[in-house]
mmCIF file of C-alpha atoms and ligand atoms in Angstrom:
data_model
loop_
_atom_site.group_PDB
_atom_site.id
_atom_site.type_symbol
_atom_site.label_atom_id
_atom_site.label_comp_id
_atom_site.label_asym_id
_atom_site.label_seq_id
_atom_site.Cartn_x
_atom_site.Cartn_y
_atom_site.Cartn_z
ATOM 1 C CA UNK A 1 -115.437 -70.255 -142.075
ATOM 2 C CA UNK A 2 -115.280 -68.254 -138.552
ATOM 3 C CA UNK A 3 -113.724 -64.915 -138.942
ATOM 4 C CA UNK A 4 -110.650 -64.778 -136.762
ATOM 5 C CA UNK A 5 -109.701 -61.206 -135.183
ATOM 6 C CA UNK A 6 -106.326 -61.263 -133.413
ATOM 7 C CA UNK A 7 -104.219 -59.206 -131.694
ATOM 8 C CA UNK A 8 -100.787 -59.000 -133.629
ATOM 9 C CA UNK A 9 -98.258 -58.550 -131.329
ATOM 10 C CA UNK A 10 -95.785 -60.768 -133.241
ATOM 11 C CA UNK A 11 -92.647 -59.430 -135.253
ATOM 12 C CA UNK A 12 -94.779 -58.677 -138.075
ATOM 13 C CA UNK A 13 -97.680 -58.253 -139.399
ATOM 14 C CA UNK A 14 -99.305 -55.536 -136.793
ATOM 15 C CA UNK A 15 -103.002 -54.959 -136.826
ATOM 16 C CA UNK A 16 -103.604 -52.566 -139.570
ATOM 17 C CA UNK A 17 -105.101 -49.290 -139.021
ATOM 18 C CA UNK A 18 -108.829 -49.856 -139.527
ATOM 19 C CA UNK A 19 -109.010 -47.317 -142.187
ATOM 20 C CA UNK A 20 -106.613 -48.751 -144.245
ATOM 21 C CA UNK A 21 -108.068 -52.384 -143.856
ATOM 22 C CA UNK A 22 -111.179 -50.924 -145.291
ATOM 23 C CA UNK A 23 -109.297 -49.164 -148.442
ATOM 24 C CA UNK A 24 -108.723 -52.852 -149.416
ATOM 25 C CA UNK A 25 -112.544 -53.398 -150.272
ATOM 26 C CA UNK A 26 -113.418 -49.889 -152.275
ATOM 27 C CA UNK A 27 -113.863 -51.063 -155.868
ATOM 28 C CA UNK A 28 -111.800 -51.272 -158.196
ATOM 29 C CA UNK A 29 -110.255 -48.933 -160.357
ATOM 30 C CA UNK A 30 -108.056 -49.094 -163.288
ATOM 31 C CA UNK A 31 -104.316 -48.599 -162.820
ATOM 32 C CA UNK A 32 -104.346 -45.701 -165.235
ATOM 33 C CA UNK A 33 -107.663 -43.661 -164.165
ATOM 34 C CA UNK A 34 -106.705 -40.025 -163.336
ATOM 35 C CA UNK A 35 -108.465 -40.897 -159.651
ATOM 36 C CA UNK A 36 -106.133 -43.932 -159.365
ATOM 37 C CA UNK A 37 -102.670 -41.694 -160.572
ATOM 38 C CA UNK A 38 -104.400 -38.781 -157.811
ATOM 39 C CA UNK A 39 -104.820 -41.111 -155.235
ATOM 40 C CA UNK A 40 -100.779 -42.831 -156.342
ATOM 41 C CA UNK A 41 -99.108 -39.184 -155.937
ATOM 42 C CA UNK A 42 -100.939 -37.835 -153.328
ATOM 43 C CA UNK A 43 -99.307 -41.282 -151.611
ATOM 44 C CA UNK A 44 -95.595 -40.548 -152.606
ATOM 45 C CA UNK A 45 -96.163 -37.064 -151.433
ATOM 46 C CA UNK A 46 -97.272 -38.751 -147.677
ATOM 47 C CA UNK A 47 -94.390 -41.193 -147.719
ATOM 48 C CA UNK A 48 -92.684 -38.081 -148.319
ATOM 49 C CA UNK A 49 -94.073 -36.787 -145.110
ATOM 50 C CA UNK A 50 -93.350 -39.781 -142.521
ATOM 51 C CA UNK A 51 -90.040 -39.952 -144.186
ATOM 52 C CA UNK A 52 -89.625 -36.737 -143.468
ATOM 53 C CA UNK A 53 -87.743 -35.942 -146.817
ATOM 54 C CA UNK A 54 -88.370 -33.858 -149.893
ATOM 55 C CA UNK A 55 -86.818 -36.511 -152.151
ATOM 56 C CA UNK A 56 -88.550 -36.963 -155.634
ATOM 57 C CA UNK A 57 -87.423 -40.279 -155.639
ATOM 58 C CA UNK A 58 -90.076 -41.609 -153.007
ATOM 59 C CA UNK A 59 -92.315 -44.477 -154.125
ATOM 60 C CA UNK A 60 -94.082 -47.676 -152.550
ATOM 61 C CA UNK A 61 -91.632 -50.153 -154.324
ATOM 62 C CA UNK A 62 -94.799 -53.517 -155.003
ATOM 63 C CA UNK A 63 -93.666 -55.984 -152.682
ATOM 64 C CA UNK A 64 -92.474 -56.604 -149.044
ATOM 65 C CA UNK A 65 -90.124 -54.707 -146.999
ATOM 66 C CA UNK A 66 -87.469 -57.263 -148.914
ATOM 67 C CA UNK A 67 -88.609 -56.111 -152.314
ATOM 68 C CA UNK A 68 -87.131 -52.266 -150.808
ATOM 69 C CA UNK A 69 -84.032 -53.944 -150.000
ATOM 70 C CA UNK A 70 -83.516 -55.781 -153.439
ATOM 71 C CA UNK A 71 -84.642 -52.250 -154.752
ATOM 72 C CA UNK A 72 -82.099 -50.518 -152.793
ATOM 73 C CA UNK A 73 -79.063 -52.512 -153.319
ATOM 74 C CA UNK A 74 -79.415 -53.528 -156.721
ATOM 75 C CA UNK A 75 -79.670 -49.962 -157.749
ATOM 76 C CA UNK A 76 -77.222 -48.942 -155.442
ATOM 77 C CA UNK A 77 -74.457 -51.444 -155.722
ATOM 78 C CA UNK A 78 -73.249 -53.051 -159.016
ATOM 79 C CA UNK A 79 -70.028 -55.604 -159.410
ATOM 80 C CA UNK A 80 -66.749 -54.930 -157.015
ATOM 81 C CA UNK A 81 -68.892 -52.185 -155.380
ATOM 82 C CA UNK A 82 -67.450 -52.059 -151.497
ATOM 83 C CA UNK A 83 -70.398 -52.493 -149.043
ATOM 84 C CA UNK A 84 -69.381 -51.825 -145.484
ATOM 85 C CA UNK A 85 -72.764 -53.883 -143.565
ATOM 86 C CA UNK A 86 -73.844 -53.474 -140.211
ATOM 87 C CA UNK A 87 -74.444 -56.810 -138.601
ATOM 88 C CA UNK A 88 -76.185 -57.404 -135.610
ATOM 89 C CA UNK A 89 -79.364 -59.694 -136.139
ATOM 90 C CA UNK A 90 -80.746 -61.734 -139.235
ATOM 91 C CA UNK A 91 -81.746 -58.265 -141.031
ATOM 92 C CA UNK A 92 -78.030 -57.212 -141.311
ATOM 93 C CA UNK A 93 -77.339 -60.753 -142.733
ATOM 94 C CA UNK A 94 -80.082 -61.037 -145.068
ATOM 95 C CA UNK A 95 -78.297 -57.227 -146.541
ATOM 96 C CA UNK A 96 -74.689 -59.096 -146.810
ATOM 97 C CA UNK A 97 -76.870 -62.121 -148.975
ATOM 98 C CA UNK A 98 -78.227 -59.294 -151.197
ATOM 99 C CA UNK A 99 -75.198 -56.960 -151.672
ATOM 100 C CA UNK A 100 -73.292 -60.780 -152.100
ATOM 101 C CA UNK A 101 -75.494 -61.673 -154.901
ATOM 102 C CA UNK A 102 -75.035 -58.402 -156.939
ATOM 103 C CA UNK A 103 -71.657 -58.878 -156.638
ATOM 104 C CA UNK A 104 -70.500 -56.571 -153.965
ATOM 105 C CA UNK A 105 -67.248 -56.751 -152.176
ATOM 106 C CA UNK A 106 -68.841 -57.152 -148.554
ATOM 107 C CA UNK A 107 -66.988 -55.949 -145.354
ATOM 108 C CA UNK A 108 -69.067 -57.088 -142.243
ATOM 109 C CA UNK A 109 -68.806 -54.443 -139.593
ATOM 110 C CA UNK A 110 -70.455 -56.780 -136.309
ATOM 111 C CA UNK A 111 -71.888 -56.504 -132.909
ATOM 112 C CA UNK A 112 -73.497 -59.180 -131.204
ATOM 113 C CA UNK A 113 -76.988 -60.272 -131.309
ATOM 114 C CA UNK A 114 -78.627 -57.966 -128.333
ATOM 115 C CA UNK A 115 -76.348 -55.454 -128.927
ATOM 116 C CA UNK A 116 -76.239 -52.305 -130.937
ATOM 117 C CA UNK A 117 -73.421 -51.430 -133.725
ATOM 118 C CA UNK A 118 -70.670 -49.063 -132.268
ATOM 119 C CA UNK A 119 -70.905 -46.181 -135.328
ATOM 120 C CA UNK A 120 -66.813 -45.870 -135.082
ATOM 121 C CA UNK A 121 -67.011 -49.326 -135.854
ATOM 122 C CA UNK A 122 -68.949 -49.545 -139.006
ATOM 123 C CA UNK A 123 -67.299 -46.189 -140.144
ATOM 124 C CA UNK A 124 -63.674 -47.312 -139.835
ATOM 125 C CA UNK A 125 -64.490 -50.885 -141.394
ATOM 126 C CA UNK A 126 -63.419 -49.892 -144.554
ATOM 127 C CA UNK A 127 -61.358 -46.513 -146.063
ATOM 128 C CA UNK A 128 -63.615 -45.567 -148.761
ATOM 129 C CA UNK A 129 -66.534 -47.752 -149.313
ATOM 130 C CA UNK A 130 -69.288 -46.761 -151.951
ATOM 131 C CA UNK A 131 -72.052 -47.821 -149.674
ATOM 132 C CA UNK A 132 -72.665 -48.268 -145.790
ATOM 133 C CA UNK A 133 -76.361 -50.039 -145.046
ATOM 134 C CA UNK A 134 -77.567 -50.356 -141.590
ATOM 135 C CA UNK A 135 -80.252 -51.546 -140.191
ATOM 136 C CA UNK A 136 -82.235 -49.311 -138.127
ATOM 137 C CA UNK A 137 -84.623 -51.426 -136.019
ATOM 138 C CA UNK A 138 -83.516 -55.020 -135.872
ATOM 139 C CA UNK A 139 -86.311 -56.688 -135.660
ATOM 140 C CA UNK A 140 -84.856 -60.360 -134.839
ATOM 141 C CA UNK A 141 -83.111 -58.663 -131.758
ATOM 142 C CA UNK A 142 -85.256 -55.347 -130.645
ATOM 143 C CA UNK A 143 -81.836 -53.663 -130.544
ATOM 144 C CA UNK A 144 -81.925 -50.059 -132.468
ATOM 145 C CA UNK A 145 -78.660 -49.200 -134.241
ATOM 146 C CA UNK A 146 -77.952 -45.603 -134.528
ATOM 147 C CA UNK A 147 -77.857 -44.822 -137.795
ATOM 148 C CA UNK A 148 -77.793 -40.720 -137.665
ATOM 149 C CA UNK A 149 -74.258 -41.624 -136.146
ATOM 150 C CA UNK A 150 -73.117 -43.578 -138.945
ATOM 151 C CA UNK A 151 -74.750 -40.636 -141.537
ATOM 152 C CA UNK A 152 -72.877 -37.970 -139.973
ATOM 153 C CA UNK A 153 -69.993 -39.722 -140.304
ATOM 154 C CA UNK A 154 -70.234 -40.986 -143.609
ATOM 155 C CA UNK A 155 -67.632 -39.237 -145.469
ATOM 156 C CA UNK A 156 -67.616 -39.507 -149.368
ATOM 157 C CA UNK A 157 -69.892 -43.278 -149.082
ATOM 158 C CA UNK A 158 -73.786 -43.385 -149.616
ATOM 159 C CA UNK A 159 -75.923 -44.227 -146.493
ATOM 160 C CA UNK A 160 -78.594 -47.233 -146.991
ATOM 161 C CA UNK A 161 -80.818 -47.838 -144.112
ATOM 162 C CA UNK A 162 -83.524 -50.312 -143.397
ATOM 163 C CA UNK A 163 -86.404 -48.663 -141.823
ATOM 164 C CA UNK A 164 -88.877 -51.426 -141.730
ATOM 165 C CA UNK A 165 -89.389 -51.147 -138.075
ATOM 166 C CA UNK A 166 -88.653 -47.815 -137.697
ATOM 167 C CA UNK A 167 -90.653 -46.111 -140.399
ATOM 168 C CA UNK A 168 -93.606 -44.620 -138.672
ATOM 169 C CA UNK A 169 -93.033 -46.097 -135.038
ATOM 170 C CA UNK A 170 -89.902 -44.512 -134.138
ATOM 171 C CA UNK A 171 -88.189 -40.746 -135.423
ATOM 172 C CA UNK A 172 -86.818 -41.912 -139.241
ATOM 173 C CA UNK A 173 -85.379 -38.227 -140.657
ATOM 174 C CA UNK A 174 -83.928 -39.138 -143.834
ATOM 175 C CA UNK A 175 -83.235 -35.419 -144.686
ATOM 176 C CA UNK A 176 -81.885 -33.921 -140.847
ATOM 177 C CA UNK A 177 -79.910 -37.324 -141.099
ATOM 178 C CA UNK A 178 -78.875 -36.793 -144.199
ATOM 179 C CA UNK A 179 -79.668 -40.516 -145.474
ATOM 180 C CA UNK A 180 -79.059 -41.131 -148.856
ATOM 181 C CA UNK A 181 -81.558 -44.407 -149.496
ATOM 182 C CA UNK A 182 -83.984 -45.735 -147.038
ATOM 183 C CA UNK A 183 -86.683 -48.414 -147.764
ATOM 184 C CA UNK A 184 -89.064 -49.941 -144.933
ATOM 185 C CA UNK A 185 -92.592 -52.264 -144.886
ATOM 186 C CA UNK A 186 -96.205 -51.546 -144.891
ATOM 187 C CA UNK A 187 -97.022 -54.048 -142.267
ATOM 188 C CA UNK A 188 -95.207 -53.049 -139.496
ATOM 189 C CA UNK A 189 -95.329 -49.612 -137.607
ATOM 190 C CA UNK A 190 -96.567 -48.412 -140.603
ATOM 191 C CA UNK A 191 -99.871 -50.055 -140.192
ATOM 192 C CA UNK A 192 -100.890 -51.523 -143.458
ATOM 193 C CA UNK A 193 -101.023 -55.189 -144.805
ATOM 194 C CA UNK A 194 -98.119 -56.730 -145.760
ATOM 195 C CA UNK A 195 -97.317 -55.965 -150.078
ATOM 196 C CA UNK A 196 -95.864 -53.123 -150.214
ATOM 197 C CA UNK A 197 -91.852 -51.416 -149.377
ATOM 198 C CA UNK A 198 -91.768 -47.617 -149.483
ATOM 199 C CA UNK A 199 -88.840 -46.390 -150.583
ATOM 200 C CA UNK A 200 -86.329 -43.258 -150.892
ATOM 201 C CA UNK A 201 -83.507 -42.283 -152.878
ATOM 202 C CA UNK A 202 -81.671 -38.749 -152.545
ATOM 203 C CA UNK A 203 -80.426 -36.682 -155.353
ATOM 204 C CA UNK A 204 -76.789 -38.039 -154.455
ATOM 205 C CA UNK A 205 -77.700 -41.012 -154.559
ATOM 206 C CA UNK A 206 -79.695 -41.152 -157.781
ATOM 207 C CA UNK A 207 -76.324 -40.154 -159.494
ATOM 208 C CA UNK A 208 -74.166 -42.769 -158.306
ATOM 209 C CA UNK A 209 -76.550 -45.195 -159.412
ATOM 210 C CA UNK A 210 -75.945 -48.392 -161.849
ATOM 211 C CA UNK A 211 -76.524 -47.696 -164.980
ATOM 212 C CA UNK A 212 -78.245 -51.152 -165.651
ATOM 213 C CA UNK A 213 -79.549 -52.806 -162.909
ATOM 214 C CA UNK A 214 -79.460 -56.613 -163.034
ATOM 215 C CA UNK A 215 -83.154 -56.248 -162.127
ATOM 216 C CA UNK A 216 -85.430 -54.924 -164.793
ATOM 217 C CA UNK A 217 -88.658 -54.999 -162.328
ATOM 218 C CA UNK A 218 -86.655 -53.410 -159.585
ATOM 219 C CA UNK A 219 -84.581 -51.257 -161.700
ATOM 220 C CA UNK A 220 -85.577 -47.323 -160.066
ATOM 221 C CA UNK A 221 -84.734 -45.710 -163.284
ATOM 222 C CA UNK A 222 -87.739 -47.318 -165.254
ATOM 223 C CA UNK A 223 -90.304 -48.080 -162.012
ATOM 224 C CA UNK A 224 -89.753 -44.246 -161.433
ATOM 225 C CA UNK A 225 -91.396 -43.383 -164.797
ATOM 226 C CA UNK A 226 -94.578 -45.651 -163.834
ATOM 227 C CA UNK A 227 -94.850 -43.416 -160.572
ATOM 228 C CA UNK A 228 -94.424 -40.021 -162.162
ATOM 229 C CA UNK A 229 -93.535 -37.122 -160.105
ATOM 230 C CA UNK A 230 -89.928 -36.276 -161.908
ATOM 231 C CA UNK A 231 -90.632 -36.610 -165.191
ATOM 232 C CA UNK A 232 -93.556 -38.505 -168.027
ATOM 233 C CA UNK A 233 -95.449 -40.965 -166.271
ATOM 234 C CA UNK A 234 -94.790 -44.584 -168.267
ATOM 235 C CA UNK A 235 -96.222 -48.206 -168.194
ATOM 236 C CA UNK A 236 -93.621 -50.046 -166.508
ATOM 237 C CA UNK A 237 -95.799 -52.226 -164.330
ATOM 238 C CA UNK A 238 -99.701 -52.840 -162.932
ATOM 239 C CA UNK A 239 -99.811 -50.832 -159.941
ATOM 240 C CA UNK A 240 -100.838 -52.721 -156.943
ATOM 241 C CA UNK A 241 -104.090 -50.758 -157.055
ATOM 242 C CA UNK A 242 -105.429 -52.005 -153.531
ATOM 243 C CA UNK A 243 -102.798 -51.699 -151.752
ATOM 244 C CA UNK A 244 -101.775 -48.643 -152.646
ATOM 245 C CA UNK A 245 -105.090 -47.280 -151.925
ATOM 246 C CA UNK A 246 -104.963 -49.017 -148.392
ATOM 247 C CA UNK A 247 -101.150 -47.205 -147.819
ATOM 248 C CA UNK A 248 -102.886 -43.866 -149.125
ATOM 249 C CA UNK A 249 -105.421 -44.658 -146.309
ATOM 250 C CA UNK A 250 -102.735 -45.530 -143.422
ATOM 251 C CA UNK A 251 -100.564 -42.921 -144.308
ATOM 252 C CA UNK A 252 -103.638 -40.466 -143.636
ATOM 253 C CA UNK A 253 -104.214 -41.511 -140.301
ATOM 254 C CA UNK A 254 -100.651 -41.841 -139.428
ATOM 255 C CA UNK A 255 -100.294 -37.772 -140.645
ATOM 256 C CA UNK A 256 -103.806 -36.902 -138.961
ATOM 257 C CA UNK A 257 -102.653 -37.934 -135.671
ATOM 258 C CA UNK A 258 -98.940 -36.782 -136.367
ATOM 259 C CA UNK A 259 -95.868 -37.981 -136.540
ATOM 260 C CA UNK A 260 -94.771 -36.421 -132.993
ATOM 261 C CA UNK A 261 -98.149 -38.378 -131.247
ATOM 262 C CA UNK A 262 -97.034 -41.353 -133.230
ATOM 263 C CA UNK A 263 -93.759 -41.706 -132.302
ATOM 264 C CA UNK A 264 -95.104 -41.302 -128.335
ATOM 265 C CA UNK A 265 -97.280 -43.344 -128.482
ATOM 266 C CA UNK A 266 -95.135 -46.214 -129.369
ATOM 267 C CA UNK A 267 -92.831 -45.128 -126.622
ATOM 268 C CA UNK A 268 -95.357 -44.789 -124.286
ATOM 269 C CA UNK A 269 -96.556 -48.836 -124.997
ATOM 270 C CA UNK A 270 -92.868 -49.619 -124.867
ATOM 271 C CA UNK A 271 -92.322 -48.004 -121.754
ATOM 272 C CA UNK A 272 -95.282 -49.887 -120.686
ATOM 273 C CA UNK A 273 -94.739 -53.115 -121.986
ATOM 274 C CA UNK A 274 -91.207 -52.712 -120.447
ATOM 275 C CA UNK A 275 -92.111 -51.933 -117.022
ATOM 276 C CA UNK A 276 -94.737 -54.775 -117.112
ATOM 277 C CA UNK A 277 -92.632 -57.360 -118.256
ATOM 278 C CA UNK A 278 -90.290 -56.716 -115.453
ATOM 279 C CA UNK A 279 -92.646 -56.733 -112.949
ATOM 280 C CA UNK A 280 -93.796 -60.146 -114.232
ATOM 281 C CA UNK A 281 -90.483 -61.172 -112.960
ATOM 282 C CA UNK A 282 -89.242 -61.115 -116.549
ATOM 283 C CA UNK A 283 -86.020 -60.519 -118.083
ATOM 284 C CA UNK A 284 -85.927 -58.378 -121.200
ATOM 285 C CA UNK A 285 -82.691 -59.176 -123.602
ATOM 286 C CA UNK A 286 -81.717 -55.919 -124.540
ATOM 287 C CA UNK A 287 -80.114 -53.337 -122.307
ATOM 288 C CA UNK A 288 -82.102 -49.662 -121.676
ATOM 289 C CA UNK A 289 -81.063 -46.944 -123.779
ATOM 290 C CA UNK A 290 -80.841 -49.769 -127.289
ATOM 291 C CA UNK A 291 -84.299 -51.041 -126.643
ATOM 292 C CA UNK A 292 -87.156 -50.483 -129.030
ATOM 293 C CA UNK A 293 -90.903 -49.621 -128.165
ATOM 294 C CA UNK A 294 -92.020 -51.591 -131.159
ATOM 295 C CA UNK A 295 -90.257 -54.671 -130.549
ATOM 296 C CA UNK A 296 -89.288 -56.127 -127.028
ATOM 297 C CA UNK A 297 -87.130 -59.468 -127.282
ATOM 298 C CA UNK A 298 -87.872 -61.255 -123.757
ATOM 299 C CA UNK A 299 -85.901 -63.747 -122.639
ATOM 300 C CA UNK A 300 -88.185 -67.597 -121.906
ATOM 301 C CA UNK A 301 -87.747 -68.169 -118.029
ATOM 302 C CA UNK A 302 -86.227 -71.709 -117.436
ATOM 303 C CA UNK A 303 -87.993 -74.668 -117.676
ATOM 304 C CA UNK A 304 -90.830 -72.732 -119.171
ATOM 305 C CA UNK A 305 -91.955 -74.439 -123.451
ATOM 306 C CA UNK A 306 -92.071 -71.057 -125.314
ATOM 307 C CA UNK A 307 -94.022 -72.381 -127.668
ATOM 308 C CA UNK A 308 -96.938 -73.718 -125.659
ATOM 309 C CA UNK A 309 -96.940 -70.571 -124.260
ATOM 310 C CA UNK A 310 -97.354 -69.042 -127.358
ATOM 311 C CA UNK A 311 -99.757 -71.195 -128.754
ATOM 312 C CA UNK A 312 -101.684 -70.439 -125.536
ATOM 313 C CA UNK A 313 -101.739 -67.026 -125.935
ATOM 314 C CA UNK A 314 -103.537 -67.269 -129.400
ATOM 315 C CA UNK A 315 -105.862 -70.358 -128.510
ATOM 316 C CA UNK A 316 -107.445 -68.901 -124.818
ATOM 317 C CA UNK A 317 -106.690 -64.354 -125.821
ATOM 318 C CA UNK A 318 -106.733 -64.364 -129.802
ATOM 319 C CA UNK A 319 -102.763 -62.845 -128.974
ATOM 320 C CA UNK A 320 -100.536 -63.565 -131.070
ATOM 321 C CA UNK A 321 -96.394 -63.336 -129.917
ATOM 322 C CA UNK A 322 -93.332 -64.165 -132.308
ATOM 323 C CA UNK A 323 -90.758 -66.536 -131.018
ATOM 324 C CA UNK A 324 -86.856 -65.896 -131.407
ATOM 325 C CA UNK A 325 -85.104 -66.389 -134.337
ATOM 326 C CA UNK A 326 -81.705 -67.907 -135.281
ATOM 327 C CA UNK A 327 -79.957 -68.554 -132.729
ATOM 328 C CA UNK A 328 -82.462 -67.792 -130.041
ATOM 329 C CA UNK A 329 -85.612 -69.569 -131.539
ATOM 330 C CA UNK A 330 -86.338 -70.864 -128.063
ATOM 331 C CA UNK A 331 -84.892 -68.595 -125.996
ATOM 332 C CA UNK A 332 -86.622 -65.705 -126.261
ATOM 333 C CA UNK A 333 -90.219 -63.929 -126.959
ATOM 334 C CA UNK A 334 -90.281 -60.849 -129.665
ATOM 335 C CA UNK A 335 -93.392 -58.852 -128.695
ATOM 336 C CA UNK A 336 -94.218 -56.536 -131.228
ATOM 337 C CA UNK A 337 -96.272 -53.415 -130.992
ATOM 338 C CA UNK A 338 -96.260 -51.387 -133.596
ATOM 339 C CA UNK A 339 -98.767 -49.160 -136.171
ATOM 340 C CA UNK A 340 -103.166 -49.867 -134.744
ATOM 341 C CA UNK A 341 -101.862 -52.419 -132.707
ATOM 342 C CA UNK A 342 -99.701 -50.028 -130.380
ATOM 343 C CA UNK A 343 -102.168 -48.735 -127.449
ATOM 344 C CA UNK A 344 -102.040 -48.865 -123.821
ATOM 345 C CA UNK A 345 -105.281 -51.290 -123.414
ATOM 346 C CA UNK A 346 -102.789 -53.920 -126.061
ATOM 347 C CA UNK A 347 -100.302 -53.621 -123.835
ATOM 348 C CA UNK A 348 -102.615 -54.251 -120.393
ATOM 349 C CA UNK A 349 -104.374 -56.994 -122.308
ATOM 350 C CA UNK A 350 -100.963 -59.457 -123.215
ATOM 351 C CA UNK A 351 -99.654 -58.361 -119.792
ATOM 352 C CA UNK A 352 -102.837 -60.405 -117.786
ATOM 353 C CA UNK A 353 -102.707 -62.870 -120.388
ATOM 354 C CA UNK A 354 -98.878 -63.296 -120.024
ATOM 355 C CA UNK A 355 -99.182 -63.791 -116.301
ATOM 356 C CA UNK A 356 -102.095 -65.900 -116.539
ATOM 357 C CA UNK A 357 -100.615 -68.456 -118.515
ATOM 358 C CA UNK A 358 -97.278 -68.498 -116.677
ATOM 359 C CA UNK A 359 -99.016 -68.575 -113.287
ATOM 360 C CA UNK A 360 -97.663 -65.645 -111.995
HETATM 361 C C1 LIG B 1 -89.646 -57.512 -141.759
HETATM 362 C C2 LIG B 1 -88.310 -56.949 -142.074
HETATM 363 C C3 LIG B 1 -87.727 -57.038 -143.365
HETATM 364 C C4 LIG B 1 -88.329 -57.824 -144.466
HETATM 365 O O1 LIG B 1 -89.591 -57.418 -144.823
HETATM 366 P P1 LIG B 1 -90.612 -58.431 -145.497
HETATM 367 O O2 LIG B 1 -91.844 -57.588 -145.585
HETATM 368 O O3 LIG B 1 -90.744 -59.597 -144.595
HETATM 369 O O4 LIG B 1 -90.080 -58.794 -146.829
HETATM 370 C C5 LIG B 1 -86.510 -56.413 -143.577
HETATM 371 N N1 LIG B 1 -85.877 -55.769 -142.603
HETATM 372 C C6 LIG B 1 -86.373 -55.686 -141.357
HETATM 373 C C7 LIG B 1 -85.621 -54.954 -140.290
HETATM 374 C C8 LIG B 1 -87.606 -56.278 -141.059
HETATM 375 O O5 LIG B 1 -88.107 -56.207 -139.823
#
């Protein structure tokens, strides 16, 4: 079978750094080998790094960026608990599912889709809620919420944020935010194939933690033990052995260039890719000032088939763009570019392509 290469420049999964692609293929090695439980903490102690936190409690959680949030709220959030939840896009939603099932009492603090979360709002939605999670780059709407806002204003409650999209593409600072549990994805800015959901947990909130977690795979207390670092290291599961090695690998070249370069360089393709969609004639959904580099939601012109266009873009220029969700499945375009996939010549590439297949 033909080897496909595409550009990602969909909602998820980006193009992974190269280095951490080939990580994947370095043989094997057992879960327990010294070199594997090196190569584990000297991972926690980069996810450390990009989160920009001195948590112990730091660990690739194995699975997606929805494993993290499982992780986080089942940990975090037992029977009656009151959740105060962000909600502006299908992220925020899918946290109200998950806090539902563990038997939270939900409050919904909204904004529109396309528009960011006023902080007042979500901090006055409830008097003294145990937990406040917000999504910090919505990735069905490109909107960012402003979550040190809501952390500085958090009062007695725990702050959860999702930092799928953020993590690595965008300034995430658990500690100068004073964040109390974050969890994001290795596939997008981060730069890694989809499998695994770094997360963090501060002292505080380590504390107010459930006792017994409904889940026993997800339950922090026990996967802690596996990853070491405060306390014996225990069997609790098999390591994802590749793909931790492949996030030890990203996570290098993420630090090696910096965080600071990182972070401007995804602005610098947003600001691009901004600029270039206008010019195109188009109309991008979100206002300046709430937009994200990483993920531009653009709106479909009329009687243009956004899918045909898409499906363009991948047959004739190996591109591939995400289509709305929701609501706005045919409405709108979310370009994503985030982690490898974030450089100017991306950016310059869809852009011809883009105007090529609309004709303009
Ligand atoms: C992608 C994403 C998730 C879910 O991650 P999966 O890896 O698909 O499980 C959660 N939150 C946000 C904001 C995302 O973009």
């Amino acid at each position: 079978m033909a080897v496909l290469e595409r550009t990602l420049m969909g909602p998820g999964p980006s193009n992974p750094y190269p280095e951490a692609t080939a990580a994947l293929s370095a043989p094997m090695l057992g879960h327990l080998d010294p070199a594997f439980l090196a190569i584990l903490d000297e991972t926690c102690d980069r996810l450390r790094a990009v989160w920009q936190t001195g948590n112990p409690r730091t660990l690739p959680i194995s699975g997606t960026g929805s494993a993290g949030m499982e992780a986080a709220f089942v940990n975090l959030v037992g029977p009656g608990d009151v959740v105060v939840v962000g909600v502006n896009g299908l992220f925020g939603e899918r946290m109200c599912e998950v806090a539902r099932r563990g038997g939270a009492d939900v409050v919904r603090a909204e904004a529109p889709w396309g528009r960011p979360l006023d902080p007042a709002d979500v901090l006055a939605a409830h008097r003294a809620p145990k937990v406040i999670a917000v999504v910090h780059a919505e990735t069905s709407t490109g909107v960012e919420n402003d979550v040190a806002a809501v952390a500085a204003g958090k009062g007695d409650a725990l702050v959860l944020a999702d930092c799928v999209t953020s993590l690595a593409g965008i300034p995430v600072d658990i500690d100068g935010w004073d964040v109390d549990a974050a969890y994001s994805g290795t596939q997008k800015c981060v730069g890694v194939a989809p499998g695994l959901a770094p997360l963090t947990l501060s002292e505080r909130a380590w504390e107010r933690r459930v006792e017994r977690p409904q889940s026993w795979y997800l339950d922090l207390g026990l996967v802690g033990e596996y990853v070491g670092g405060h306390g014996a290291r225990k069997y609790h599961h098999t390591a994802p052995v590749s793909m931790i090695r492949s996030l030890h690998a990203g996570l290098g070249v993420v630090l090696e260039e910096g965080l600071e370069a990182v972070w401007a360089r995804h602005a610098e393709c947003g600001r691009q890719l901004h600029e270039g969609l206008q010019s195109l004639g188009l109309d991008l959904w979100v206002e300046a000032g709430h937009r994200l580099p990483e993920l531009t939601t653009v709106l479909v012109p009329d009687g243009v088939d956004p899918h045909k266009v898409r499906a363009q873009l991948l047959e004739r220029f190996s591109i591939e763009i995400g289509a709305g969700v929701g609501p706005h499945l045919d409405q709108m375009w979310r370009i994503g570019c985030m982690g490898h996939t974030a450089r100017p010549a991306n950016v310059a590439l869809l852009l011809a392509a883009l105007a090529e297949v609309l004709g303009r």
